[in-house]
Amino acid sequence: MGVGSLVKNLIVVSLLAGCSSYQAPLSDRSAQSERVEVTTRRTPGSVEGGIPLGTRYTVQPGDTLYGVAFRFELDPERFAAANRIAPFSGLTAGRSVVLAEATPPPSPVSSSVAVTAPKTSVQAKPVTVAKARSAAAVNAGPLAWQWPVPGSVLERFSTKQRFSRSLRIAGNRGEPVKAAAAGRVVYAGDGLVGLGNLVLIRHDETWLSAYGHNDRLDVQVNQNVSAGDVIARLGSTGTDQPKLHFELRRNGEPVDPSKVLPVR
């Protein structure tokens, strides 16, 4: 075989080897690391149709526990338990965490002894039962919800696409975005692709709300807010026009906000 033919063959082999080795985009490479078998459920965290639960993820600069859990649709409390992370603690860039959920440790039980009061005769009073909003309404517990902005709904909740599991609400650039219920800010930044400047609020161990595409953020992580407090200014970061991406999560799962918010 001549030298020229040998060189050509080597070039062909090199090209074939290059084609067989797929490199994910830089923003997705951290999710392509070690797989740990946990369950067959998949998270929606990649354009390939989801990342299997149990995949190891390398924490990036700016990541927070709640930000990572939100991105991969994990229950934040159970995600923290799976990685032995204390609630509200920070994540160190470069740390490897497993995208999984575990049962959190039970809350401490009071050691005080209950005292039984003597029984007394009490006249029963009629109880008025409040009418349910609708058969499809979601029970939000004791939380009192309100609309974050007054605009009309541009796009309603749908399960067809990753970013359609929300309400897209019209508004004017710069108008105030308000907390839909009382809670604690657990994320405020622009690290989640496609949502622009984003605020996440933890309302209790079950509920979390998200507010995306803001022009400006007016709150900081770990700040406590009341329902109706201004948390941001409406904008168009990460999208094509001024609007609010409003999302609700219950135990990490997206919930149609229109089944929780007051009828208007």
mmCIF file of C-alpha atoms in Angstrom:
data_model
loop_
_atom_site.group_PDB
_atom_site.id
_atom_site.type_symbol
_atom_site.label_atom_id
_atom_site.label_comp_id
_atom_site.label_asym_id
_atom_site.label_seq_id
_atom_site.Cartn_x
_atom_site.Cartn_y
_atom_site.Cartn_z
ATOM 1 C CA MET A 1 0.000 0.000 0.000
ATOM 2 C CA GLY A 2 1.358 3.417 -0.950
ATOM 3 C CA VAL A 3 1.925 6.228 1.513
ATOM 4 C CA GLY A 4 -0.885 8.272 -0.057
ATOM 5 C CA SER A 5 -3.429 5.454 0.364
ATOM 6 C CA LEU A 6 -2.354 4.895 3.961
ATOM 7 C CA VAL A 7 -2.865 8.577 4.822
ATOM 8 C CA LYS A 8 -6.318 8.581 3.209
ATOM 9 C CA ASN A 9 -7.378 5.522 5.204
ATOM 10 C CA LEU A 10 -6.205 7.088 8.449
ATOM 11 C CA ILE A 11 -8.213 10.249 7.715
ATOM 12 C CA VAL A 12 -11.381 8.214 7.069
ATOM 13 C CA VAL A 13 -10.954 6.257 10.318
ATOM 14 C CA SER A 14 -10.464 9.499 12.263
ATOM 15 C CA LEU A 15 -13.634 11.011 10.788
ATOM 16 C CA LEU A 16 -15.696 7.928 11.640
ATOM 17 C CA ALA A 17 -14.421 7.955 15.214
ATOM 18 C CA GLY A 18 -15.325 11.628 15.545
ATOM 19 C CA CYS A 19 -18.880 11.029 14.311
ATOM 20 C CA SER A 20 -19.502 8.281 16.862
ATOM 21 C CA SER A 21 -18.598 10.461 19.871
ATOM 22 C CA TYR A 22 -21.448 12.915 20.606
ATOM 23 C CA GLN A 23 -20.617 15.887 22.783
ATOM 24 C CA ALA A 24 -23.564 17.615 24.429
ATOM 25 C CA PRO A 25 -23.678 21.422 24.289
ATOM 26 C CA LEU A 26 -21.610 23.002 27.031
ATOM 27 C CA SER A 27 -24.723 23.995 28.989
ATOM 28 C CA ASP A 28 -25.915 20.361 29.060
ATOM 29 C CA ARG A 29 -22.653 18.473 29.608
ATOM 30 C CA SER A 30 -22.896 18.536 33.374
ATOM 31 C CA ALA A 31 -26.027 16.390 33.147
ATOM 32 C CA GLN A 32 -24.292 13.705 31.073
ATOM 33 C CA SER A 33 -22.220 12.335 33.941
ATOM 34 C CA GLU A 34 -22.536 9.160 36.010
ATOM 35 C CA ARG A 35 -25.940 7.453 36.030
ATOM 36 C CA VAL A 36 -27.261 6.006 39.271
ATOM 37 C CA GLU A 37 -30.293 3.739 38.908
ATOM 38 C CA VAL A 38 -33.186 4.928 41.076
ATOM 39 C CA THR A 39 -36.438 4.742 39.111
ATOM 40 C CA THR A 40 -37.706 4.859 35.547
ATOM 41 C CA ARG A 41 -39.277 8.287 35.934
ATOM 42 C CA ARG A 42 -37.572 10.941 33.834
ATOM 43 C CA THR A 43 -37.040 14.619 34.498
ATOM 44 C CA PRO A 44 -37.660 17.155 31.682
ATOM 45 C CA GLY A 45 -34.174 18.586 32.004
ATOM 46 C CA SER A 46 -32.911 17.933 28.467
ATOM 47 C CA VAL A 47 -34.067 18.379 24.902
ATOM 48 C CA GLU A 48 -33.578 14.649 24.355
ATOM 49 C CA GLY A 49 -36.786 13.933 26.263
ATOM 50 C CA GLY A 50 -35.670 13.994 29.857
ATOM 51 C CA ILE A 51 -32.813 12.873 32.057
ATOM 52 C CA PRO A 52 -33.341 9.636 34.020
ATOM 53 C CA LEU A 53 -33.706 10.112 37.749
ATOM 54 C CA GLY A 54 -30.492 8.985 39.374
ATOM 55 C CA THR A 55 -28.247 10.876 36.963
ATOM 56 C CA ARG A 56 -25.435 12.733 38.689
ATOM 57 C CA TYR A 57 -25.320 16.469 38.058
ATOM 58 C CA THR A 58 -22.295 18.703 38.631
ATOM 59 C CA VAL A 59 -23.268 21.934 40.388
ATOM 60 C CA GLN A 60 -22.529 25.024 38.296
ATOM 61 C CA PRO A 61 -21.669 28.531 39.566
ATOM 62 C CA GLY A 62 -24.890 30.261 40.601
ATOM 63 C CA ASP A 63 -26.849 27.023 41.133
ATOM 64 C CA THR A 64 -29.032 26.758 44.221
ATOM 65 C CA LEU A 65 -30.783 23.762 45.723
ATOM 66 C CA TYR A 66 -34.194 25.084 44.705
ATOM 67 C CA GLY A 67 -32.981 26.221 41.289
ATOM 68 C CA VAL A 68 -31.670 22.740 40.433
ATOM 69 C CA ALA A 69 -34.807 21.070 41.809
ATOM 70 C CA PHE A 70 -36.998 23.432 39.778
ATOM 71 C CA ARG A 71 -35.052 22.836 36.569
ATOM 72 C CA PHE A 72 -35.402 19.059 36.830
ATOM 73 C CA GLU A 73 -38.919 19.062 38.340
ATOM 74 C CA LEU A 74 -37.848 17.460 41.592
ATOM 75 C CA ASP A 75 -39.454 17.932 44.978
ATOM 76 C CA PRO A 76 -36.948 20.294 46.684
ATOM 77 C CA GLU A 77 -37.330 18.746 50.139
ATOM 78 C CA ARG A 78 -36.832 15.190 48.842
ATOM 79 C CA PHE A 79 -33.993 16.259 46.538
ATOM 80 C CA ALA A 80 -32.232 17.786 49.555
ATOM 81 C CA ALA A 81 -32.805 14.610 51.576
ATOM 82 C CA ALA A 82 -31.403 12.409 48.791
ATOM 83 C CA ASN A 83 -28.187 14.441 48.863
ATOM 84 C CA ARG A 84 -28.103 15.047 52.633
ATOM 85 C CA ILE A 85 -28.324 18.790 52.122
ATOM 86 C CA ALA A 86 -29.839 20.971 54.830
ATOM 87 C CA PRO A 87 -32.809 23.076 53.648
ATOM 88 C CA PHE A 88 -31.822 26.548 52.397
ATOM 89 C CA SER A 89 -28.120 25.703 52.461
ATOM 90 C CA GLY A 90 -25.915 26.698 49.543
ATOM 91 C CA LEU A 91 -24.473 24.477 46.839
ATOM 92 C CA THR A 92 -20.762 24.576 46.072
ATOM 93 C CA ALA A 93 -19.830 24.744 42.388
ATOM 94 C CA GLY A 94 -18.225 21.491 41.301
ATOM 95 C CA ARG A 95 -20.124 19.335 43.780
ATOM 96 C CA SER A 96 -21.770 16.216 42.344
ATOM 97 C CA VAL A 97 -25.409 15.726 43.335
ATOM 98 C CA VAL A 98 -27.807 12.957 42.395
ATOM 99 C CA LEU A 99 -31.047 13.908 40.647
ATOM 100 C CA ALA A 100 -33.229 11.818 42.916
ATOM 101 C CA GLU A 101 -35.802 12.107 45.673
ATOM 102 C CA ALA A 102 -35.717 10.567 49.133
ATOM 103 C CA THR A 103 -38.069 10.763 52.085
ATOM 104 C CA PRO A 104 -37.010 13.667 54.341
ATOM 105 C CA PRO A 105 -36.379 12.890 58.015
ATOM 106 C CA PRO A 106 -39.489 13.325 60.184
ATOM 107 C CA SER A 107 -39.950 16.544 62.108
ATOM 108 C CA PRO A 108 -39.049 16.392 65.817
ATOM 109 C CA VAL A 109 -41.960 15.272 67.989
ATOM 110 C CA SER A 110 -42.685 17.217 71.154
ATOM 111 C CA SER A 111 -41.870 15.249 74.308
ATOM 112 C CA SER A 112 -44.484 17.072 76.376
ATOM 113 C CA VAL A 113 -47.261 14.951 77.852
ATOM 114 C CA ALA A 114 -50.750 15.722 76.671
ATOM 115 C CA VAL A 115 -53.253 16.475 79.434
ATOM 116 C CA THR A 116 -56.812 15.262 78.894
ATOM 117 C CA ALA A 117 -59.344 17.858 79.937
ATOM 118 C CA PRO A 118 -62.552 16.745 81.648
ATOM 119 C CA LYS A 119 -65.433 16.178 79.251
ATOM 120 C CA THR A 120 -68.106 18.838 79.195
ATOM 121 C CA SER A 121 -71.406 19.012 77.389
ATOM 122 C CA VAL A 122 -71.210 21.453 74.487
ATOM 123 C CA GLN A 123 -74.172 22.510 72.379
ATOM 124 C CA ALA A 124 -73.316 21.834 68.740
ATOM 125 C CA LYS A 125 -73.566 24.842 66.443
ATOM 126 C CA PRO A 126 -74.505 24.647 62.773
ATOM 127 C CA VAL A 127 -71.474 24.853 60.521
ATOM 128 C CA THR A 128 -71.537 26.692 57.209
ATOM 129 C CA VAL A 129 -69.522 24.884 54.558
ATOM 130 C CA ALA A 130 -67.889 27.083 51.924
ATOM 131 C CA LYS A 131 -68.727 26.194 48.365
ATOM 132 C CA ALA A 132 -65.875 24.767 46.327
ATOM 133 C CA ARG A 133 -64.649 26.879 43.417
ATOM 134 C CA SER A 134 -65.068 24.018 40.996
ATOM 135 C CA ALA A 135 -64.738 20.267 40.807
ATOM 136 C CA ALA A 136 -61.355 20.737 39.127
ATOM 137 C CA ALA A 137 -59.984 23.120 41.759
ATOM 138 C CA VAL A 138 -56.751 22.110 43.499
ATOM 139 C CA ASN A 139 -56.610 22.102 47.291
ATOM 140 C CA ALA A 140 -53.868 24.561 48.235
ATOM 141 C CA GLY A 141 -54.260 24.106 51.969
ATOM 142 C CA PRO A 142 -54.158 27.230 54.138
ATOM 143 C CA LEU A 143 -52.381 29.362 51.538
ATOM 144 C CA ALA A 144 -54.280 32.396 50.231
ATOM 145 C CA TRP A 145 -53.375 32.925 46.572
ATOM 146 C CA GLN A 146 -53.664 36.035 44.434
ATOM 147 C CA TRP A 147 -52.789 36.878 40.841
ATOM 148 C CA PRO A 148 -49.203 38.167 40.463
ATOM 149 C CA VAL A 149 -50.190 40.659 37.725
ATOM 150 C CA PRO A 150 -53.618 41.842 36.505
ATOM 151 C CA GLY A 151 -53.084 41.210 32.771
ATOM 152 C CA SER A 152 -54.958 38.791 30.545
ATOM 153 C CA VAL A 153 -53.726 35.230 30.023
ATOM 154 C CA LEU A 154 -51.856 34.870 26.723
ATOM 155 C CA GLU A 155 -51.147 31.137 26.993
ATOM 156 C CA ARG A 156 -52.803 28.662 29.311
ATOM 157 C CA PHE A 157 -51.338 25.669 31.111
ATOM 158 C CA SER A 158 -50.533 22.679 28.924
ATOM 159 C CA THR A 159 -48.485 19.512 29.343
ATOM 160 C CA LYS A 160 -47.329 19.451 25.709
ATOM 161 C CA GLN A 161 -44.023 21.294 26.169
ATOM 162 C CA ARG A 162 -41.589 22.054 28.991
ATOM 163 C CA PHE A 163 -42.328 25.793 29.133
ATOM 164 C CA SER A 164 -46.082 25.459 28.553
ATOM 165 C CA ARG A 165 -46.708 24.080 32.056
ATOM 166 C CA SER A 166 -47.420 27.596 33.254
ATOM 167 C CA LEU A 167 -49.528 30.652 32.577
ATOM 168 C CA ARG A 168 -48.153 33.347 30.266
ATOM 169 C CA ILE A 169 -49.728 36.598 31.428
ATOM 170 C CA ALA A 170 -49.701 39.853 29.451
ATOM 171 C CA GLY A 171 -48.383 43.050 30.975
ATOM 172 C CA ASN A 172 -46.510 46.282 30.454
ATOM 173 C CA ARG A 173 -42.771 46.520 30.811
ATOM 174 C CA GLY A 174 -41.845 47.741 34.271
ATOM 175 C CA GLU A 175 -45.171 47.052 35.980
ATOM 176 C CA PRO A 176 -44.891 45.401 39.408
ATOM 177 C CA VAL A 177 -44.918 41.629 39.733
ATOM 178 C CA LYS A 178 -46.311 40.594 43.115
ATOM 179 C CA ALA A 179 -45.879 37.493 45.250
ATOM 180 C CA ALA A 180 -48.887 35.216 44.745
ATOM 181 C CA ALA A 181 -48.720 34.075 48.385
ATOM 182 C CA ALA A 182 -46.535 34.549 51.438
ATOM 183 C CA GLY A 183 -43.234 32.696 51.499
ATOM 184 C CA ARG A 184 -39.463 32.827 51.284
ATOM 185 C CA VAL A 185 -37.393 33.664 48.196
ATOM 186 C CA VAL A 186 -35.232 30.651 47.349
ATOM 187 C CA TYR A 187 -33.920 31.759 43.947
ATOM 188 C CA ALA A 188 -33.425 35.121 42.237
ATOM 189 C CA GLY A 189 -31.319 35.153 39.081
ATOM 190 C CA ASP A 190 -31.046 34.330 35.391
ATOM 191 C CA GLY A 191 -29.392 30.910 35.506
ATOM 192 C CA LEU A 192 -32.300 28.871 34.109
ATOM 193 C CA VAL A 193 -32.239 28.960 30.309
ATOM 194 C CA GLY A 194 -35.430 30.239 28.681
ATOM 195 C CA LEU A 195 -36.916 31.972 31.725
ATOM 196 C CA GLY A 196 -34.822 35.144 31.866
ATOM 197 C CA ASN A 197 -34.709 36.887 35.234
ATOM 198 C CA LEU A 198 -36.514 34.458 37.521
ATOM 199 C CA VAL A 199 -37.800 34.478 41.105
ATOM 200 C CA LEU A 200 -38.722 31.293 42.982
ATOM 201 C CA ILE A 201 -40.717 31.493 46.223
ATOM 202 C CA ARG A 202 -41.106 28.578 48.646
ATOM 203 C CA HIS A 203 -44.472 28.896 50.371
ATOM 204 C CA ASP A 204 -44.308 25.772 52.535
ATOM 205 C CA GLU A 205 -43.010 22.204 52.312
ATOM 206 C CA THR A 206 -45.410 21.536 49.435
ATOM 207 C CA TRP A 207 -45.827 24.640 47.281
ATOM 208 C CA LEU A 208 -43.419 26.734 45.218
ATOM 209 C CA SER A 209 -44.155 29.520 42.717
ATOM 210 C CA ALA A 210 -42.051 30.846 39.830
ATOM 211 C CA TYR A 211 -42.033 34.238 38.092
ATOM 212 C CA GLY A 212 -40.012 34.504 34.871
ATOM 213 C CA HIS A 213 -39.039 36.989 32.100
ATOM 214 C CA ASN A 214 -38.688 39.929 34.518
ATOM 215 C CA ASP A 215 -36.743 43.045 33.587
ATOM 216 C CA ARG A 216 -35.625 43.612 37.167
ATOM 217 C CA LEU A 217 -35.597 41.588 40.368
ATOM 218 C CA ASP A 218 -36.513 43.423 43.570
ATOM 219 C CA VAL A 219 -35.861 40.637 46.097
ATOM 220 C CA GLN A 220 -32.927 38.555 47.288
ATOM 221 C CA VAL A 221 -32.526 34.903 48.230
ATOM 222 C CA ASN A 222 -33.727 34.096 51.785
ATOM 223 C CA GLN A 223 -35.921 37.212 51.888
ATOM 224 C CA ASN A 224 -39.376 36.655 53.405
ATOM 225 C CA VAL A 225 -42.299 38.116 51.468
ATOM 226 C CA SER A 226 -46.011 38.532 52.062
ATOM 227 C CA ALA A 227 -48.752 38.005 49.501
ATOM 228 C CA GLY A 228 -48.896 41.110 47.318
ATOM 229 C CA ASP A 229 -45.323 42.257 47.956
ATOM 230 C CA VAL A 230 -43.550 43.517 44.833
ATOM 231 C CA ILE A 231 -40.827 41.016 43.936
ATOM 232 C CA ALA A 232 -39.879 42.090 40.398
ATOM 233 C CA ARG A 233 -40.682 44.279 37.405
ATOM 234 C CA LEU A 234 -42.322 42.679 34.397
ATOM 235 C CA GLY A 235 -40.213 42.415 31.253
ATOM 236 C CA SER A 236 -39.137 40.299 28.298
ATOM 237 C CA THR A 237 -35.842 38.681 29.312
ATOM 238 C CA GLY A 238 -35.616 35.281 27.663
ATOM 239 C CA THR A 239 -38.683 35.857 25.489
ATOM 240 C CA ASP A 240 -40.064 37.956 22.622
ATOM 241 C CA GLN A 241 -42.408 40.418 24.364
ATOM 242 C CA PRO A 242 -43.207 41.727 27.848
ATOM 243 C CA LYS A 243 -45.092 39.017 29.754
ATOM 244 C CA LEU A 244 -44.912 36.984 32.933
ATOM 245 C CA HIS A 245 -44.160 33.272 33.034
ATOM 246 C CA PHE A 246 -46.046 32.158 36.149
ATOM 247 C CA GLU A 247 -45.664 28.597 37.357
ATOM 248 C CA LEU A 248 -46.792 26.634 40.406
ATOM 249 C CA ARG A 249 -45.220 23.439 41.718
ATOM 250 C CA ARG A 250 -46.710 21.052 44.269
ATOM 251 C CA ASN A 251 -44.119 18.600 45.597
ATOM 252 C CA GLY A 252 -42.026 19.396 42.532
ATOM 253 C CA GLU A 253 -44.803 18.674 40.025
ATOM 254 C CA PRO A 254 -46.281 21.449 37.813
ATOM 255 C CA VAL A 255 -49.868 22.406 38.687
ATOM 256 C CA ASP A 256 -52.258 24.468 36.561
ATOM 257 C CA PRO A 257 -52.259 27.874 38.334
ATOM 258 C CA SER A 258 -55.802 28.618 37.127
ATOM 259 C CA LYS A 259 -57.038 25.820 39.425
ATOM 260 C CA VAL A 260 -55.478 27.512 42.439
ATOM 261 C CA LEU A 261 -55.785 31.251 41.778
ATOM 262 C CA PRO A 262 -59.058 33.127 42.467
ATOM 263 C CA VAL A 263 -61.580 33.200 39.632
ATOM 264 C CA ARG A 264 -61.600 36.521 37.841
#
